[in-house]
Short mmCIF file of C-alpha atoms in Angstrom, two decimals:
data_model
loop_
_atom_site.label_atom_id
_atom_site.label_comp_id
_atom_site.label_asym_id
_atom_site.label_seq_id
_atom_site.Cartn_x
_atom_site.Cartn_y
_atom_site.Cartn_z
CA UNK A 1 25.79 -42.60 78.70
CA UNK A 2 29.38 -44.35 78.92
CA UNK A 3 30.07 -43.32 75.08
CA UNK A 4 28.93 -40.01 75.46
CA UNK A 5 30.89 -39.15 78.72
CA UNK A 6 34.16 -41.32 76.34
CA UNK A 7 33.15 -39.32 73.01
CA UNK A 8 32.99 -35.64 75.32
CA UNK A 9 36.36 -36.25 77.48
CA UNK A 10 37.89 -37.69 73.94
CA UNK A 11 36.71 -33.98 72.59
CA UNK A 12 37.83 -32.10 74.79
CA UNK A 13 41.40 -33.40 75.19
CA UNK A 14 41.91 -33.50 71.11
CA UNK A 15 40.57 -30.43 70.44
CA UNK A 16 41.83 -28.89 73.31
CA UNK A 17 45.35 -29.61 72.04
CA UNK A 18 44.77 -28.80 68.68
CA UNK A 19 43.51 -25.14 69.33
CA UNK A 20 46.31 -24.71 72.42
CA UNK A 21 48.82 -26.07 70.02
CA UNK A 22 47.73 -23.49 67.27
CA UNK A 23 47.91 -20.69 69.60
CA UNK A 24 50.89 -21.40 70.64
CA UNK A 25 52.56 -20.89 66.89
CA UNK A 26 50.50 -17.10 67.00
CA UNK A 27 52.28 -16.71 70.63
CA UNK A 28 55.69 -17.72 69.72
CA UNK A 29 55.34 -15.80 66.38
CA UNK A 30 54.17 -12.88 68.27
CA UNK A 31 57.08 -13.08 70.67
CA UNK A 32 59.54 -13.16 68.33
CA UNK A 33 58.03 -9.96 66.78
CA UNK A 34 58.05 -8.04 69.53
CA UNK A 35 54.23 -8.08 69.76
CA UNK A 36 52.99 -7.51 73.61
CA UNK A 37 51.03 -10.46 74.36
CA UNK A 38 48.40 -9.81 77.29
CA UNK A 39 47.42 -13.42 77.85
CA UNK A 40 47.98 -17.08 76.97
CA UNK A 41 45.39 -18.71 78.04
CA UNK A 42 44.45 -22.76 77.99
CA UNK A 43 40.58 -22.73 78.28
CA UNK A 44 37.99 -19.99 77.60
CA UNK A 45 35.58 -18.25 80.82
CA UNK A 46 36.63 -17.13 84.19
CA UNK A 47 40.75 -18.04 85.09
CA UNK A 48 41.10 -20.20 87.54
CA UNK A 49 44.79 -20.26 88.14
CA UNK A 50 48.01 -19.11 86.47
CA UNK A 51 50.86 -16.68 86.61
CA UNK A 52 51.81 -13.46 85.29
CA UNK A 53 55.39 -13.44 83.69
CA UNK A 54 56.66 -9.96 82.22
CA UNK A 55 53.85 -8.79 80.11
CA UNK A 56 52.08 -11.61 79.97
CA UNK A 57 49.31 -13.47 81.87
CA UNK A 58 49.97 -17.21 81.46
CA UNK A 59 46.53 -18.90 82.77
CA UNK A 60 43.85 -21.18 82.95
CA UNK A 61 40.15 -20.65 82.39
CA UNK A 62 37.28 -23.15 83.08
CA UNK A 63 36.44 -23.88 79.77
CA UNK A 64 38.77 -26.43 78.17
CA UNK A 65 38.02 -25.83 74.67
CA UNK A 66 40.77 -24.91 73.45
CA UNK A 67 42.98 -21.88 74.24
CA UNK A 68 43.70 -18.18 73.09
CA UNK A 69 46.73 -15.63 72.91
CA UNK A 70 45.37 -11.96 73.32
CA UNK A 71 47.72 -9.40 71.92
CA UNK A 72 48.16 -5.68 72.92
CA UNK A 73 46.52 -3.41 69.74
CA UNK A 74 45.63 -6.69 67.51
CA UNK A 75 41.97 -5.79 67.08
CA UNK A 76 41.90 -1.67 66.39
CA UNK A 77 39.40 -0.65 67.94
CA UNK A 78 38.91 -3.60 69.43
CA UNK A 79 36.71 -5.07 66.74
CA UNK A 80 38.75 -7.23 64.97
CA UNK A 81 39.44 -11.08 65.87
CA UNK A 82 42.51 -13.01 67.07
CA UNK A 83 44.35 -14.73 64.73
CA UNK A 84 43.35 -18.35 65.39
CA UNK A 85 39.99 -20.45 65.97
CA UNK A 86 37.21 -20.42 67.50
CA UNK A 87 35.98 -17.33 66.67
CA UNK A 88 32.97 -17.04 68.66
CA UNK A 89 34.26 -18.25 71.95
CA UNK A 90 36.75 -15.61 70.98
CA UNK A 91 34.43 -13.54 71.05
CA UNK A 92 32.80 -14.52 73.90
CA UNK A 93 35.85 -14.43 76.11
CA UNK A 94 36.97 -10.88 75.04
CA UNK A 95 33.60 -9.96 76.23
CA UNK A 96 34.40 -11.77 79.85
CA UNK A 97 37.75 -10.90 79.98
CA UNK A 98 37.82 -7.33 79.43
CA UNK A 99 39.71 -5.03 82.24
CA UNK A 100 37.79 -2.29 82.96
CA UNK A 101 40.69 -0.78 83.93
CA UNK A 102 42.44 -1.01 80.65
CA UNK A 103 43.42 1.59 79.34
CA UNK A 104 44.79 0.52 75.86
CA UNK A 105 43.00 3.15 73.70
CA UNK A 106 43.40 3.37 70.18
CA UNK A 107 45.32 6.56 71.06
CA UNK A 108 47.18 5.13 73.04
CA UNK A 109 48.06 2.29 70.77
CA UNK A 110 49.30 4.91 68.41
CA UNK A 111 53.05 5.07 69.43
CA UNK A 112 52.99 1.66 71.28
CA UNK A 113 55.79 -0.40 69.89
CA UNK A 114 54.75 -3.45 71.30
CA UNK A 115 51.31 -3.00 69.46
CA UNK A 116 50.18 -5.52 66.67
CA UNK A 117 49.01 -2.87 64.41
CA UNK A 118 52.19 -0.96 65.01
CA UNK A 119 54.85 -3.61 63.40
CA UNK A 120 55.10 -4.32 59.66
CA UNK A 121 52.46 -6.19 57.37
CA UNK A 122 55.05 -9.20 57.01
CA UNK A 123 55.37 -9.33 60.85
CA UNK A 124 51.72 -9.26 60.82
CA UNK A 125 51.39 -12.13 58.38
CA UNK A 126 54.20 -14.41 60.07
CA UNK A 127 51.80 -13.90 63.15
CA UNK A 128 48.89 -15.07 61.57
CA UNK A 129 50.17 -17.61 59.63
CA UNK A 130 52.01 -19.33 62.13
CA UNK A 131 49.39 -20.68 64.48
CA UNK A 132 48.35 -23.37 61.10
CA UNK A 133 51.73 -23.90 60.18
CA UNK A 134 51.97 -24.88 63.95
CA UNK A 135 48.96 -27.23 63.32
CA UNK A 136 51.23 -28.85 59.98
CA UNK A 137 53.92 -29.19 62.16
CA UNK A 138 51.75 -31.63 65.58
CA UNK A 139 50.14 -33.56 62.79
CA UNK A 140 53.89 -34.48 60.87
CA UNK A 141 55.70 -34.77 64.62
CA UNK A 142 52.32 -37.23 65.92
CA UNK A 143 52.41 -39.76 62.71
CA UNK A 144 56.49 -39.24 63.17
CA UNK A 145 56.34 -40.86 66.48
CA UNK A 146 53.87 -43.21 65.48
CA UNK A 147 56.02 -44.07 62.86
CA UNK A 148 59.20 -44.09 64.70
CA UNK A 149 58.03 -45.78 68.05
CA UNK A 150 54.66 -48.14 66.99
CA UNK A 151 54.00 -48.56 63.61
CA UNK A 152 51.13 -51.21 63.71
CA UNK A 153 51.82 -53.95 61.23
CA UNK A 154 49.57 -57.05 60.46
CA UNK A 155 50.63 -59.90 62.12
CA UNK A 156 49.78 -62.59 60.00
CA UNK A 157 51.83 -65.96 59.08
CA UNK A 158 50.41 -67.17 55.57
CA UNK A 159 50.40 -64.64 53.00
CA UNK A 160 46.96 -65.79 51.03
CA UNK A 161 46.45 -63.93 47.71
CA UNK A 162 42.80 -62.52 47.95
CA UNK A 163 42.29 -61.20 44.30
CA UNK A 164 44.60 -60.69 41.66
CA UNK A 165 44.13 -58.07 38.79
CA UNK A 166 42.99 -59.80 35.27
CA UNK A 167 46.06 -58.64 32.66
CA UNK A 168 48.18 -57.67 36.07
CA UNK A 169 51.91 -58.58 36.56
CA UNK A 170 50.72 -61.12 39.05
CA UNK A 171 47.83 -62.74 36.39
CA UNK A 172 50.96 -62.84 33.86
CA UNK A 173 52.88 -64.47 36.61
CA UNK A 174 50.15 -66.63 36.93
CA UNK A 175 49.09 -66.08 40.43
CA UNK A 176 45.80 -66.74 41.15
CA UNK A 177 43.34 -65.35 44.04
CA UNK A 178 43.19 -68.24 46.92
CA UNK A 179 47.18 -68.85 46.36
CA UNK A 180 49.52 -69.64 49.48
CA UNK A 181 52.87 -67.66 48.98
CA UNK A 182 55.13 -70.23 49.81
CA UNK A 183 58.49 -68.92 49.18
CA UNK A 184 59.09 -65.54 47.42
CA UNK A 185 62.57 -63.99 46.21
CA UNK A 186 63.79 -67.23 47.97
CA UNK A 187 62.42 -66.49 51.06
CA UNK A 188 60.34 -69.10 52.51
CA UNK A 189 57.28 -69.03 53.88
CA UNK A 190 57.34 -65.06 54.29
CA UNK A 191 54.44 -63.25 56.60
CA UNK A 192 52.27 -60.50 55.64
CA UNK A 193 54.30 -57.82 56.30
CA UNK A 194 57.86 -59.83 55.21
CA UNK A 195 55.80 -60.25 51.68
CA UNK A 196 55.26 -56.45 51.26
CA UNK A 197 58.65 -55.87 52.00
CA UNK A 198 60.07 -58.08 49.80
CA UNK A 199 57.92 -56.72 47.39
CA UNK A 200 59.04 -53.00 48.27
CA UNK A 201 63.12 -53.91 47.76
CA UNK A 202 62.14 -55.62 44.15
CA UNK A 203 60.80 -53.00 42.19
CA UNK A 204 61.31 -53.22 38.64
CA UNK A 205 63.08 -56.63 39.50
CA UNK A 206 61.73 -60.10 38.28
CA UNK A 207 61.60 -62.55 41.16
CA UNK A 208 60.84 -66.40 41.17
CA UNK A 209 57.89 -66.67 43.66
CA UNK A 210 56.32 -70.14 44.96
CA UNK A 211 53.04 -70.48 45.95
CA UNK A 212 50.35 -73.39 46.60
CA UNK A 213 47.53 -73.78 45.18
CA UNK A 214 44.81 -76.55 46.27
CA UNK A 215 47.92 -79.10 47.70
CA UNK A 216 49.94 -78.66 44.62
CA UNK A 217 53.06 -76.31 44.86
CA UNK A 218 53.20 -73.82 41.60
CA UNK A 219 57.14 -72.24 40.84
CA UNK A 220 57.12 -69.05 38.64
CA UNK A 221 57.98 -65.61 38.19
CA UNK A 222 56.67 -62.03 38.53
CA UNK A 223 58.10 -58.21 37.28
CA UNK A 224 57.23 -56.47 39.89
CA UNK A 225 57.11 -52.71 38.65
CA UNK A 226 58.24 -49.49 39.85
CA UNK A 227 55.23 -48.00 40.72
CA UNK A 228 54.23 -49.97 43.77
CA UNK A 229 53.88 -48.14 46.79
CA UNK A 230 55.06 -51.32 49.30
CA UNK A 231 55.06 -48.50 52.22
CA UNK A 232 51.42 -48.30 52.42
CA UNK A 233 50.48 -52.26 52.01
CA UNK A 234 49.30 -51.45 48.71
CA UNK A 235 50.21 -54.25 45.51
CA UNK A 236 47.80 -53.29 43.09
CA UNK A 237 49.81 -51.99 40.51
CA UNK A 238 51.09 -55.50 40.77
CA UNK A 239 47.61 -56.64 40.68
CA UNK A 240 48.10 -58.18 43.99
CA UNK A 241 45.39 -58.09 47.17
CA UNK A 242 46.35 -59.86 50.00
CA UNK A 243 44.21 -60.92 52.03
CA UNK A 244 44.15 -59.80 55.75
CA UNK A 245 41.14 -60.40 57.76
CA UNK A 246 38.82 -63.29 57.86
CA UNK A 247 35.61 -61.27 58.06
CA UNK A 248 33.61 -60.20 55.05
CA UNK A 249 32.61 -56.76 54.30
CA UNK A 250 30.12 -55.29 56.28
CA UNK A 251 28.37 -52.05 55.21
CA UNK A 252 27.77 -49.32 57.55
CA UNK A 253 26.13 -46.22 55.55
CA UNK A 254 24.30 -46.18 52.16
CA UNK A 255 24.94 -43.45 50.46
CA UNK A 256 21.80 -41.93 49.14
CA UNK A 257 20.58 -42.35 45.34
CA UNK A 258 23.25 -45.12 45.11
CA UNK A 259 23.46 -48.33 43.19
CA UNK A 260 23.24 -49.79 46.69
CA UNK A 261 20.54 -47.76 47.81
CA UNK A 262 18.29 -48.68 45.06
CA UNK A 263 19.13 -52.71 45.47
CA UNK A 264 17.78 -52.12 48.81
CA UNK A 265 21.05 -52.87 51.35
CA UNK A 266 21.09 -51.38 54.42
CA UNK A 267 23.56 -50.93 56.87
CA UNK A 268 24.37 -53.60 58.71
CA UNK A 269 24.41 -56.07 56.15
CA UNK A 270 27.26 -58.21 55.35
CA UNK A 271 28.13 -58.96 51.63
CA UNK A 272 29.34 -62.74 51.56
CA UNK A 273 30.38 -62.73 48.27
CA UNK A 274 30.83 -60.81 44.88
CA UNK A 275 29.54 -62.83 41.60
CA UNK A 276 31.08 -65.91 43.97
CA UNK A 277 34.21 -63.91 44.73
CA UNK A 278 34.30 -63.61 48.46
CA UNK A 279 35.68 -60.59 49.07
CA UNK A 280 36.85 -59.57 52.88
CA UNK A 281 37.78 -55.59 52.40
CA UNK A 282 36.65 -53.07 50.15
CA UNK A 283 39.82 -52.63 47.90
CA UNK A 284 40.11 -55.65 45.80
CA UNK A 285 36.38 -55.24 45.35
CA UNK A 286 36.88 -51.89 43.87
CA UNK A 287 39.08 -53.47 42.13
CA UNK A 288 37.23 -56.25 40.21
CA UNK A 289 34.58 -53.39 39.54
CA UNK A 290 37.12 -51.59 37.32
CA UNK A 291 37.62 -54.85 35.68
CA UNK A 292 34.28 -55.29 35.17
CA UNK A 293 33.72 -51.81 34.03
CA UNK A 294 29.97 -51.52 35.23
CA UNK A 295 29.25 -54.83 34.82
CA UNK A 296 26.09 -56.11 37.27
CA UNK A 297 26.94 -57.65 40.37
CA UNK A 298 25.34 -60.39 42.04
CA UNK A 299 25.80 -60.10 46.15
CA UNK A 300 24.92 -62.63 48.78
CA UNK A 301 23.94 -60.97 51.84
CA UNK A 302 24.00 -61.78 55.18
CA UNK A 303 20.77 -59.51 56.72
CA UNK A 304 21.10 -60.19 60.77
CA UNK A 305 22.33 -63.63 60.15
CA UNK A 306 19.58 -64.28 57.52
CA UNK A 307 21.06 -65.30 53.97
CA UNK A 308 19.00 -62.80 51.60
CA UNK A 309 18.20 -64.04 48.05
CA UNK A 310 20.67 -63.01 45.64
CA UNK A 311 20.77 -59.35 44.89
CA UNK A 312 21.71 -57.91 41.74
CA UNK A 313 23.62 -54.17 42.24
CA UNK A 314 24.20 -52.16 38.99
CA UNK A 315 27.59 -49.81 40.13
CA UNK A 316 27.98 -46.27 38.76
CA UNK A 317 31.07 -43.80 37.74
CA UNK A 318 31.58 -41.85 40.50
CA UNK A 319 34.97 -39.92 41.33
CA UNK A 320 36.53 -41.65 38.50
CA UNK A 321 35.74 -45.42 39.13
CA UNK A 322 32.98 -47.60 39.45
CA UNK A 323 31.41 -47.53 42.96
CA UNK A 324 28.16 -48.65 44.58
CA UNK A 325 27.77 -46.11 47.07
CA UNK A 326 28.29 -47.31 50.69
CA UNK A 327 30.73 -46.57 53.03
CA UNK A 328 31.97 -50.41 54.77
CA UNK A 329 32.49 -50.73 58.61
CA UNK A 330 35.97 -50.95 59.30
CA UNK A 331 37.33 -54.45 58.68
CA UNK A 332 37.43 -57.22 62.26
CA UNK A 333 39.65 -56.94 64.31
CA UNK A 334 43.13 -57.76 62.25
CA UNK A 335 46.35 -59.22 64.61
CA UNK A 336 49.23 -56.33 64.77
CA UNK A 337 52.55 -56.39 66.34
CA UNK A 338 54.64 -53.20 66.45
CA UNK A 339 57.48 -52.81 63.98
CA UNK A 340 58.83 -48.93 64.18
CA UNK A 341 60.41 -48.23 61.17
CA UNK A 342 64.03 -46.22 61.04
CA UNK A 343 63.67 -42.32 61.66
CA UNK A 344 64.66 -41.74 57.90
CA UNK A 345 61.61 -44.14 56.75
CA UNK A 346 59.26 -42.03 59.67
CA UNK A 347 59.58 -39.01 58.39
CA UNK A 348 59.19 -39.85 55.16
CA UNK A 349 56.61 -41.68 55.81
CA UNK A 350 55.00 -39.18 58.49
CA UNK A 351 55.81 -36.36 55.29
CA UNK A 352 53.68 -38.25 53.17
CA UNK A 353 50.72 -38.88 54.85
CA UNK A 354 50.57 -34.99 56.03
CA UNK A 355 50.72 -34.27 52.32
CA UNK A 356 48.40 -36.49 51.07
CA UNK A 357 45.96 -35.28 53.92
CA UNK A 358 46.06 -32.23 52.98
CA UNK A 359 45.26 -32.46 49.44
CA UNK A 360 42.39 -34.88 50.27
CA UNK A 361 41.34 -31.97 52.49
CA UNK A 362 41.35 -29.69 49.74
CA UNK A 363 39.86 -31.44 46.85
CA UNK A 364 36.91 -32.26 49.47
CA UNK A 365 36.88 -28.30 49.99
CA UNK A 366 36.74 -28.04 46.23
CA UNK A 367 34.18 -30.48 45.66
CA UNK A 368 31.79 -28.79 48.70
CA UNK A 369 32.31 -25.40 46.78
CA UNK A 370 31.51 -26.31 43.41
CA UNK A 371 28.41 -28.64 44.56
CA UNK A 372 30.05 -31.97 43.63
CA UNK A 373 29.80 -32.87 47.25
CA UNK A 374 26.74 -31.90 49.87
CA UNK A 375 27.95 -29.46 52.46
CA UNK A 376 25.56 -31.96 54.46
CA UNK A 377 28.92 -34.59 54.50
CA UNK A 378 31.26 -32.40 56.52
CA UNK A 379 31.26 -32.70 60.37
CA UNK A 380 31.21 -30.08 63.01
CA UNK A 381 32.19 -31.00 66.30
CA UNK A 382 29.97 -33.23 67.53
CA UNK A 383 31.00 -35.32 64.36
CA UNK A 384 34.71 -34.96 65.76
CA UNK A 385 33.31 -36.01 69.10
CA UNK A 386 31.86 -38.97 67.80
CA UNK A 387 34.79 -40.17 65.68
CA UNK A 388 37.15 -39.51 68.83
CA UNK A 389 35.05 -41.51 70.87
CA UNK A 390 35.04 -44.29 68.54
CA UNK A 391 38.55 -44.14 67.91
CA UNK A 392 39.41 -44.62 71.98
CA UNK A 393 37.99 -47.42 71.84
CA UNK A 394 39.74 -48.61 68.64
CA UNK A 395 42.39 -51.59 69.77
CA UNK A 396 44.82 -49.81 67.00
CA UNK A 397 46.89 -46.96 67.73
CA UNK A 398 47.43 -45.95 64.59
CA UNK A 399 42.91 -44.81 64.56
CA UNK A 400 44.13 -42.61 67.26
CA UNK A 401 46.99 -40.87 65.95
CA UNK A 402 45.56 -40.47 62.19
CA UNK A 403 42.41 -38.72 63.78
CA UNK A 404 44.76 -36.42 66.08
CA UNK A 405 46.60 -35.82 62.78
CA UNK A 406 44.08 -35.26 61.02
CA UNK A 407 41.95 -32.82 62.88
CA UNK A 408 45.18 -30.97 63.18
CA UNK A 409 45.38 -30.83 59.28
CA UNK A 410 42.08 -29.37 59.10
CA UNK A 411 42.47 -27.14 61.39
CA UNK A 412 45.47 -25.57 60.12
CA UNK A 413 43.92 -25.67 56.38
CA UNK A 414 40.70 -24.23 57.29
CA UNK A 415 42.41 -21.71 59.27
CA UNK A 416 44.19 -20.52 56.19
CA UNK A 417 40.81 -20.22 54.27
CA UNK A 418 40.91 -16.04 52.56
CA UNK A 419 37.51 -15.62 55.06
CA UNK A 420 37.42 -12.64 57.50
CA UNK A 421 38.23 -13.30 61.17
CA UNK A 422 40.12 -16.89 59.82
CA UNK A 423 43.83 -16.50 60.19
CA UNK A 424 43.56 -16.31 55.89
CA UNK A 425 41.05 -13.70 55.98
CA UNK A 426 43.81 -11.64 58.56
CA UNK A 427 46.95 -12.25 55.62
CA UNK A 428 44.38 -11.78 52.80
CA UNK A 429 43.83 -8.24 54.07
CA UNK A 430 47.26 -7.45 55.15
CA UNK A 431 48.30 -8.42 51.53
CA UNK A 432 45.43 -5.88 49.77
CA UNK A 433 46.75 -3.46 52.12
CA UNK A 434 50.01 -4.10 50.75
CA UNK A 435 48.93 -3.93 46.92
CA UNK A 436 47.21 -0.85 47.79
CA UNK A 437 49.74 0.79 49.91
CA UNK A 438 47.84 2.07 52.66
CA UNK A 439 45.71 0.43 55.33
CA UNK A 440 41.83 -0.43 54.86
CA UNK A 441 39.69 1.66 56.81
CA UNK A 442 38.81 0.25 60.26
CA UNK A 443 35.50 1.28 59.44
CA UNK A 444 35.34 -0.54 56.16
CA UNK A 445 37.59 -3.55 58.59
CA UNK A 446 34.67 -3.65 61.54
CA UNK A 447 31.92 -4.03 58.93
CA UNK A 448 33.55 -6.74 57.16
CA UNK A 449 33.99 -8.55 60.58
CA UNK A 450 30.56 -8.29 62.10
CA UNK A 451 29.07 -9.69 58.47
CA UNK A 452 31.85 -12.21 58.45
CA UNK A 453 31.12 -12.85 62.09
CA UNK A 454 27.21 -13.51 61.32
CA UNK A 455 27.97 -15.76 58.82
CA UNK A 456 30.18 -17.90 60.57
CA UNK A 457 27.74 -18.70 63.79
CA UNK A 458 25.20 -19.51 60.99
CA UNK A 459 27.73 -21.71 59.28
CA UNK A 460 28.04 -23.06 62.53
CA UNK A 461 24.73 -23.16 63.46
CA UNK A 462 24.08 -25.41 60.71
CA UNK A 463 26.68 -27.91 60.85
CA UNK A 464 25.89 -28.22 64.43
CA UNK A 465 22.51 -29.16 63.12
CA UNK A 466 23.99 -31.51 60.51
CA UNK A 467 26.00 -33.23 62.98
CA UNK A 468 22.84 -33.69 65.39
CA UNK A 469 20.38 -35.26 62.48
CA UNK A 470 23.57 -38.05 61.87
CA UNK A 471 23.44 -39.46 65.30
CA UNK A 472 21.53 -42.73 65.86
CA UNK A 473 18.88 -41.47 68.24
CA UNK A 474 17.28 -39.03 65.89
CA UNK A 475 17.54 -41.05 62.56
CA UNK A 476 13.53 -41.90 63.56
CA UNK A 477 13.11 -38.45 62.91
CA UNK A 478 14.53 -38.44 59.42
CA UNK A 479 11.71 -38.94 56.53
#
């Protein structure tokens, strides 16, 4: 009961903000147009409290899912949907928030200049577009503070080589997995995060490097080249993994049909070692699979504190590199201390991760539409739910912020999906309307809406169920 009253208040308050943020870009854009808005409302249902300011009715209803903006003569006919999300609640709370007094008829709409339908197409379009671009913008300004304020880092005093890359700058150098960095670019004795920078301000340099290896002390050198991104803690391209947590890898879901699957682990288990190799995170695993380019892998297992015979795991190509088709529990708890970064390196930082988001976003939308991934992997809300509940109780800030930021990335992509009633549908249409130089019927518009309408509750309807068949209490239900 605790985690589902944590997972439902988490909800609430993410979402909540998301959607409120969003329609807060179609209200400002709307504003700025001259568009009448009616209402601006935090919360869907009856209003509780609020204030009426000019034209519009700044309030809040009982439901805190979210928010909506309701402009004067933005559905003709009153058929068509609000820019913005949740479309059925949307739907739902015209229904309960109709005046019957209003008296906003389509003829009267006509010669209304504060109408919706009555300013231009491009108007129109910065109006709909602006409630995602308002979703870009919280995710870049949340990872910027995180960034500029926090910035986890590992706090860890011996640098400890975990695997290093066979043919690699470092196995030239070489380095071998198990060495103590002793002193690197004369710096003695430098800490996790003091090695990555080092690393990061000697690109394309060649630096001497100490390390020890089994008492002895080794002296030699590495080129470190360009194309390491020191930033993100990663050294592969330097055929470095450092090692970071003293737990092995644990897996928590099998992926179905899998290499893993069909060697019979389950999740739960942890995987000692690798062919001997005891690997602690999933990376320089993935790693020595590429090296071994399919080659069978022998795993100990750890089953429930029971050492398993040894188990022999065949990977496959998938997505470009050898994999064996789990998906590992996040790695034990790792010591952090804060270390913001400059407000130059945030935002660049903050830029990047916003930009790689999206287009992870995107390929995954790709993949779902040409069947290389099941629809069955995306999450509806109670999948958000979960993952916010999990992530309050996450030690890390960083879990918190990326899922904030990254809910707000979906939201604004999906948004800006060319369906009907999505914010993309609305500039899709504005732009045919534009090619053809005249307006679609609103006929031809309400038709497309109701179907577009019936498909999206299904849609819904279905990853609701999805979402419902992952959680733990039903899996005895699953065949």
């Amino acid at each position: 009961m605790h985690d589902f009253l944590v997972s439902a208040v988490a909800f609430i308050v993410l979402v909540g903000l998301m959607v409120v943020v969003h329609e807060l870009g179609h209200f400002l854009a709307a504003k700025h147009c001259g568009v009448r808005v009616e209402a601006f409302s935090v919360g869907f249902g009856p209003r509780l409290f609020g204030i009426r300011y000019g034209d519009t009715d700044y309030k809040v209803c009982l439901l805190p899912l979210g928010g909506f903006v309701k402009m004067t003569g933005e559905n003709p006919g009153e058929v068509a949907m609000v820019p913005g999300t949740p479309v059925g609640i949307q739907a739902a709370e015209r229904l309960n928030d109709q005046d019957p007094d209003d008296v906003h008829s389509e003829e009267a709409l006509v010669d209304d200049p504060g109408s919706f339908m009555n300013h231009p197409r491009w108007q129109r379009m910065l109006i709909g577009v602006a409630g995602p671009v308002f979703n870009f913008i919280l995710a870049f300004v949340l990872m910027l503070f995180y960034f500029n304020f926090i910035n986890e880092v590992p706090d860890i005093r011996t640098t400890k080589l975990e695997w290093v890359t066979p043919g690699s700058a470092a196995d030239q150098a070489g380095l071998k997995p198990g060495d103590t960095v002793a002193a690197f670019d004369n710096t003695a004795n430098p800490d996790y995060q003091k090695f990555h920078d080092l690393v990061g301000e000697n690109t394309n340099k060649t630096v001497p490097v100490t390390v020890n290896r089994n008492g002895a002390s080794l002296q030699t050198f590495i080129h470190l080249p360009g194309t390491i991104d020191a930033m993100r803690d990663d050294l592969s391209k330097a055929g470095i993994f450092v090692q970071y947590t003293q737990t092995p890898i644990q897996i928590d879901q099998v992926s179905p049909n899998s290499p893993a699957q069909n060697a019979g682990l389950q999740s739960g288990d942890k995987i000692i070692s690798v062919d001997g190799h005891a690997f602690h995170t999933v990376f320089p695993l993935v790693d020595y699979m590429q090296t071994g380019k399919g080659s069978p892998l022998v795993l100990a297992i750890d089953r429930k504190g029971v050492m398993l015979p040894p188990i022999t795991v065949h990977p496959y190509v998938q997505e470009g590199g050898w994999r064996l088709g789990f998906l590992p529990e996040l790695p034990g708890e790792v010591p952090v201390r804060t270390e913001p970064m400059t407000f130059v390196s945030a935002v660049k930082e903050s830029r990047d991760f916003c930009a790689d988001g999206s287009l992870m976003i995107v390929n995954v939308l790709k993949k779902v539409l040409t069947h290389q991934v099941s629809v069955k992997q995306l999450s509806g809300p109670v999948g958000i739910a979960v993952a916010a509940g999990q992530a309050v109780k996450e030690r890390y800030w960083l879990a918190k912020f990326e899922l904030a930021a990254g809910i707000s990335l979906n939201l604004g992509i999906l948004n800006l999906l060319p369906f009907p009633i999505l914010d993309g549908g609305l500039i899709l249409l504005l732009m045919i309307e534009s090619i053809m130089r005249r307006d679609i019927s609103m006929i031809v518009k309400e038709r497309i809406y109701q179907a577009a309408f019936v498909v999206l509750v299904a849609f819904f309807a279905f990853i609701m169920f999805n979402d419902f068949s992952k959680l733990q209490i039903f899996s005895h239900l699953k065949p």
